[in-house]
CSV table of N, CA, C and O in Angstrom, one decimal:
chain,number,residue,atom,x,y,z
A,1,LYS,N,25.1,2.5,31.1
A,1,LYS,CA,24.1,1.4,31.1
A,1,LYS,C,22.9,1.8,30.3
A,1,LYS,O,22.4,2.9,30.5
A,2,MET,N,22.5,1.0,29.3
A,2,MET,CA,21.4,1.3,28.5
A,2,MET,C,20.1,0.9,29.1
A,2,MET,O,20.0,-0.1,29.9
A,3,LYS,N,19.0,1.7,28.8
A,3,LYS,CA,17.7,1.3,29.3
A,3,LYS,C,17.2,0.1,28.5
A,3,LYS,O,17.5,0.0,27.3
A,4,PRO,N,16.4,-0.8,29.2
A,4,PRO,CA,15.8,-1.9,28.4
A,4,PRO,C,14.8,-1.4,27.4
A,4,PRO,O,14.2,-0.3,27.6
A,5,LEU,N,14.6,-2.2,26.4
A,5,LEU,CA,13.6,-1.8,25.3
A,5,LEU,C,12.2,-1.8,25.8
A,5,LEU,O,11.4,-1.0,25.4
A,6,THR,N,11.9,-2.6,26.8
A,6,THR,CA,10.5,-2.6,27.3
A,6,THR,C,10.7,-2.4,28.8
A,6,THR,O,11.6,-2.8,29.5
A,7,PRO,N,9.7,-1.6,29.4
A,7,PRO,CA,9.8,-1.3,30.8
A,7,PRO,C,9.7,-2.6,31.6
A,7,PRO,O,9.0,-3.6,31.2
A,8,GLU,N,10.4,-2.7,32.7
A,8,GLU,CA,10.3,-3.9,33.5
A,8,GLU,C,9.0,-4.0,34.2
A,8,GLU,O,8.5,-3.1,34.8
A,9,LEU,N,8.4,-5.2,34.1
A,9,LEU,CA,7.1,-5.4,34.7
A,9,LEU,C,7.2,-5.8,36.1
A,9,LEU,O,8.1,-6.6,36.5
A,10,PRO,N,6.4,-5.3,37.0
A,10,PRO,CA,6.3,-5.9,38.3
A,10,PRO,C,6.0,-7.3,38.3
A,10,PRO,O,5.3,-7.8,37.3
A,11,PRO,N,6.4,-8.1,39.3
A,11,PRO,CA,6.2,-9.6,39.2
A,11,PRO,C,4.7,-10.0,39.1
A,11,PRO,O,4.4,-11.1,38.6
A,12,ASP,N,3.8,-9.2,39.6
A,12,ASP,CA,2.4,-9.6,39.5
A,12,ASP,C,1.6,-9.0,38.4
A,12,ASP,O,0.4,-9.1,38.4
A,13,GLU,N,2.3,-8.3,37.5
A,13,GLU,CA,1.6,-7.6,36.4
A,13,GLU,C,1.8,-8.5,35.1
A,13,GLU,O,3.0,-8.9,34.8
A,14,PRO,N,0.8,-8.8,34.4
A,14,PRO,CA,1.0,-9.6,33.1
A,14,PRO,C,1.7,-8.8,32.1
A,14,PRO,O,1.7,-7.6,32.1
A,15,GLU,N,2.2,-9.5,31.1
A,15,GLU,CA,2.8,-8.8,29.9
A,15,GLU,C,1.7,-8.4,29.0
A,15,GLU,O,0.9,-9.3,28.6
A,16,TRP,N,1.6,-7.2,28.6
A,16,TRP,CA,0.5,-6.7,27.8
A,16,TRP,C,0.9,-6.5,26.4
A,16,TRP,O,2.1,-6.1,26.1
A,17,VAL,N,0.0,-6.8,25.4
A,17,VAL,CA,0.2,-6.5,24.0
A,17,VAL,C,-0.8,-5.5,23.6
A,17,VAL,O,-2.0,-5.8,23.7
A,18,PHE,N,-0.4,-4.3,23.2
A,18,PHE,CA,-1.3,-3.2,22.9
A,18,PHE,C,-1.7,-3.2,21.4
A,18,PHE,O,-0.8,-3.4,20.5
A,19,PRO,N,-2.9,-2.9,21.0
A,19,PRO,CA,-3.4,-3.0,19.6
A,19,PRO,C,-3.2,-1.8,18.8
A,19,PRO,O,-4.0,-1.4,18.0
A,20,TYR,N,-2.1,-1.0,19.0
A,20,TYR,CA,-1.9,0.2,18.3
A,20,TYR,C,-2.1,0.1,16.8
A,20,TYR,O,-2.7,1.0,16.2
A,21,ASP,N,-1.5,-0.9,16.2
A,21,ASP,CA,-1.5,-1.0,14.7
A,21,ASP,C,-2.9,-1.2,14.2
A,21,ASP,O,-3.2,-0.7,13.1
A,22,ALA,N,-3.8,-1.8,15.0
A,22,ALA,CA,-5.2,-2.1,14.5
A,22,ALA,C,-6.1,-1.0,14.8
A,22,ALA,O,-7.3,-1.0,14.4
A,23,MET,N,-5.7,0.1,15.5
A,23,MET,CA,-6.6,1.1,16.0
A,23,MET,C,-6.7,2.3,14.9
A,23,MET,O,-5.7,2.6,14.3
A,24,ARG,N,-7.8,2.8,14.9
A,24,ARG,CA,-8.1,4.1,14.1
A,24,ARG,C,-8.2,5.2,15.1
A,24,ARG,O,-8.4,5.0,16.3
A,25,VAL,N,-8.0,6.4,14.6
A,25,VAL,CA,-8.1,7.6,15.4
A,25,VAL,C,-9.5,7.6,16.1
A,25,VAL,O,-10.5,7.4,15.5
A,26,GLY,N,-9.5,7.8,17.4
A,26,GLY,CA,-10.7,7.8,18.2
A,26,GLY,C,-11.0,6.5,18.8
A,26,GLY,O,-11.8,6.4,19.8
A,27,ASP,N,-10.4,5.4,18.4
A,27,ASP,CA,-10.6,4.1,19.0
A,27,ASP,C,-9.9,4.1,20.4
A,27,ASP,O,-9.0,4.8,20.7
A,28,SER,N,-10.4,3.2,21.3
A,28,SER,CA,-9.9,3.2,22.6
A,28,SER,C,-9.9,1.7,23.1
A,28,SER,O,-10.6,0.9,22.6
A,29,PHE,N,-9.1,1.5,24.1
A,29,PHE,CA,-9.1,0.2,24.8
A,29,PHE,C,-8.9,0.4,26.3
A,29,PHE,O,-8.4,1.4,26.7
A,30,PHE,N,-9.3,-0.6,27.1
A,30,PHE,CA,-9.3,-0.5,28.6
A,30,PHE,C,-8.3,-1.5,29.1
A,30,PHE,O,-8.3,-2.7,28.6
A,31,ILE,N,-7.4,-1.2,30.0
A,31,ILE,CA,-6.5,-2.1,30.6
A,31,ILE,C,-6.8,-2.1,32.1
A,31,ILE,O,-6.6,-1.2,32.8
A,32,PRO,N,-7.2,-3.3,32.6
A,32,PRO,CA,-7.4,-3.4,34.0
A,32,PRO,C,-6.1,-3.5,34.7
A,32,PRO,O,-5.2,-4.3,34.3
A,33,THR,N,-5.9,-2.7,35.8
A,33,THR,CA,-4.6,-2.8,36.5
A,33,THR,C,-4.8,-2.2,37.9
A,33,THR,O,-5.6,-1.3,38.1
A,34,MET,N,-4.0,-2.7,38.8
A,34,MET,CA,-4.0,-2.1,40.2
A,34,MET,C,-2.9,-1.0,40.3
A,34,MET,O,-2.8,-0.4,41.3
A,35,ARG,N,-2.2,-0.8,39.2
A,35,ARG,CA,-1.1,0.2,39.2
A,35,ARG,C,-1.3,1.1,38.0
A,35,ARG,O,-0.6,1.0,37.0
A,36,PRO,N,-2.3,2.0,38.0
A,36,PRO,CA,-2.6,2.8,36.9
A,36,PRO,C,-1.5,3.8,36.5
A,36,PRO,O,-1.3,4.0,35.3
A,37,ALA,N,-0.8,4.3,37.4
A,37,ALA,CA,0.3,5.2,37.1
A,37,ALA,C,1.4,4.5,36.3
A,37,ALA,O,1.9,5.0,35.3
A,38,TYR,N,1.7,3.3,36.8
A,38,TYR,CA,2.7,2.5,36.1
A,38,TYR,C,2.3,2.1,34.7
A,38,TYR,O,3.0,2.2,33.7
A,39,MET,N,1.0,1.7,34.6
A,39,MET,CA,0.5,1.3,33.3
A,39,MET,C,0.5,2.5,32.3
A,39,MET,O,0.7,2.4,31.1
A,40,MET,N,0.2,3.7,32.8
A,40,MET,CA,0.2,4.9,32.0
A,40,MET,C,1.6,5.2,31.5
A,40,MET,O,1.9,5.6,30.3
A,41,TYR,N,2.6,4.9,32.3
A,41,TYR,CA,4.0,5.0,31.9
A,41,TYR,C,4.3,3.9,30.8
A,41,TYR,O,5.0,4.3,29.8
A,42,VAL,N,3.9,2.7,31.0
A,42,VAL,CA,4.1,1.7,29.9
A,42,VAL,C,3.4,2.1,28.6
A,42,VAL,O,4.0,1.9,27.5
A,43,VAL,N,2.2,2.6,28.7
A,43,VAL,CA,1.5,3.0,27.5
A,43,VAL,C,2.3,4.2,26.8
A,43,VAL,O,2.5,4.2,25.6
A,44,ASP,N,2.8,5.1,27.6
A,44,ASP,CA,3.6,6.2,27.0
A,44,ASP,C,4.8,5.7,26.3
A,44,ASP,O,5.1,6.1,25.1
A,45,VAL,N,5.6,4.8,26.9
A,45,VAL,CA,6.8,4.3,26.3
A,45,VAL,C,6.5,3.5,25.0
A,45,VAL,O,7.1,3.7,24.0
A,46,THR,N,5.5,2.6,25.1
A,46,THR,CA,5.2,1.7,24.0
A,46,THR,C,4.5,2.4,22.8
A,46,THR,O,4.8,2.1,21.7
A,47,SER,N,3.7,3.4,23.1
A,47,SER,CA,3.0,4.1,22.0
A,47,SER,C,4.1,5.0,21.3
A,47,SER,O,4.0,5.1,20.1
A,48,LYS,N,5.0,5.6,22.0
A,48,LYS,CA,6.1,6.4,21.3
A,48,LYS,C,6.9,5.5,20.5
A,48,LYS,O,7.3,5.8,19.3
A,49,ARG,N,7.2,4.3,20.9
A,49,ARG,CA,8.0,3.3,20.2
A,49,ARG,C,7.2,2.9,18.9
A,49,ARG,O,7.8,2.7,17.8
A,50,ALA,N,5.9,2.8,19.0
A,50,ALA,CA,5.1,2.5,17.8
A,50,ALA,C,4.8,3.7,16.9
A,50,ALA,O,4.2,3.5,15.9
A,51,GLY,N,5.2,4.9,17.4
A,51,GLY,CA,4.9,6.1,16.6
A,51,GLY,C,3.5,6.5,16.6
A,51,GLY,O,3.0,7.1,15.6
A,52,VAL,N,2.8,6.2,17.7
A,52,VAL,CA,1.4,6.5,17.8
A,52,VAL,C,1.2,7.5,18.9
A,52,VAL,O,1.7,7.3,20.0
A,53,LYS,N,0.3,8.5,18.7
A,53,LYS,CA,0.0,9.5,19.8
A,53,LYS,C,-1.3,9.0,20.4
A,53,LYS,O,-2.3,8.7,19.8
A,54,VAL,N,-1.2,8.9,21.8
A,54,VAL,CA,-2.4,8.4,22.5
A,54,VAL,C,-2.6,9.3,23.7
A,54,VAL,O,-1.8,10.1,24.1
A,55,LYS,N,-3.8,9.2,24.3
A,55,LYS,CA,-4.2,9.9,25.5
A,55,LYS,C,-4.6,8.7,26.5
A,55,LYS,O,-5.4,7.9,26.1
A,56,ALA,N,-4.1,8.8,27.7
A,56,ALA,CA,-4.5,7.7,28.6
A,56,ALA,C,-4.9,8.4,29.9
A,56,ALA,O,-4.4,9.3,30.4
A,57,PHE,N,-6.0,7.8,30.5
A,57,PHE,CA,-6.6,8.3,31.7
A,57,PHE,C,-6.9,7.2,32.7
A,57,PHE,O,-7.4,6.1,32.2
A,58,LYS,N,-6.7,7.4,34.0
A,58,LYS,CA,-7.1,6.4,35.0
A,58,LYS,C,-8.6,6.5,35.1
A,58,LYS,O,-9.2,7.5,35.1
A,59,THR,N,-9.3,5.3,35.1
A,59,THR,CA,-10.7,5.2,35.1
A,59,THR,C,-11.1,3.9,35.7
A,59,THR,O,-10.3,3.1,36.1
A,60,THR,N,-12.4,3.7,35.8
A,60,THR,CA,-13.0,2.4,36.1
A,60,THR,C,-13.9,1.9,35.1
A,60,THR,O,-14.6,2.7,34.4
A,61,LYS,N,-14.1,0.6,34.9
A,61,LYS,CA,-15.0,0.0,34.0
A,61,LYS,C,-15.6,-1.2,34.8
A,61,LYS,O,-14.9,-2.1,35.2
A,62,ASP,N,-16.9,-1.2,34.9
A,62,ASP,CA,-17.6,-2.3,35.6
A,62,ASP,C,-17.0,-2.5,37.0
A,62,ASP,O,-16.7,-3.6,37.5
A,63,LYS,N,-16.7,-1.4,37.7
A,63,LYS,CA,-16.1,-1.3,39.1
A,63,LYS,C,-14.7,-1.9,39.1
A,63,LYS,O,-14.2,-2.3,40.2
A,64,VAL,N,-14.0,-1.9,38.0
A,64,VAL,CA,-12.6,-2.4,37.9
A,64,VAL,C,-11.7,-1.2,37.6
A,64,VAL,O,-11.9,-0.5,36.6
A,65,LEU,N,-10.7,-1.0,38.4
A,65,LEU,CA,-9.7,0.1,38.2
A,65,LEU,C,-8.8,-0.2,37.0
A,65,LEU,O,-8.4,-1.4,36.8
A,66,GLY,N,-8.5,0.8,36.2
A,66,GLY,CA,-7.7,0.6,35.1
A,66,GLY,C,-7.4,1.9,34.4
A,66,GLY,O,-7.5,3.0,34.9
A,67,VAL,N,-6.9,1.7,33.1
A,67,VAL,CA,-6.5,2.8,32.3
A,67,VAL,C,-7.2,2.7,31.0
A,67,VAL,O,-7.2,1.6,30.4
A,68,ARG,N,-7.8,3.8,30.5
A,68,ARG,CA,-8.4,3.8,29.1
A,68,ARG,C,-7.5,4.6,28.2
A,68,ARG,O,-7.0,5.7,28.6
A,69,VAL,N,-7.2,4.0,27.1
A,69,VAL,CA,-6.3,4.6,26.1
A,69,VAL,C,-7.0,4.9,24.8
A,69,VAL,O,-7.6,4.0,24.2
A,70,TRP,N,-6.9,6.2,24.3
A,70,TRP,CA,-7.5,6.6,23.0
A,70,TRP,C,-6.4,6.9,22.0
A,70,TRP,O,-5.4,7.5,22.4
A,71,ARG,N,-6.5,6.4,20.8
A,71,ARG,CA,-5.6,6.8,19.8
A,71,ARG,C,-5.9,8.2,19.3
A,71,ARG,O,-7.1,8.5,18.9
A,72,MET,N,-4.9,9.1,19.2
A,72,MET,CA,-5.1,10.5,18.8
A,72,MET,C,-4.7,10.8,17.3
A,72,MET,O,-5.1,11.8,16.8
A,73,ASN,N,-3.8,10.0,16.8
A,73,ASN,CA,-3.3,10.2,15.4
A,73,ASN,C,-3.2,8.9,14.6
A,73,ASN,O,-3.3,7.9,15.2
């Protein structure tokens, strides 16, 4: 059985489009989510597929839980 190309989203999580192609080294974006561990997994899978190295950390912004992602290369 083959793995799907995109990770399966939980039913209450929107489908995200990440701006890897438009990012320069050092740029970052914030993803609000109630499932930061899952989102970090999605970022890991999608960034590898895009050929981009990123660092992702669980954080908050304006009291909202989420993940911040920085482009490293």
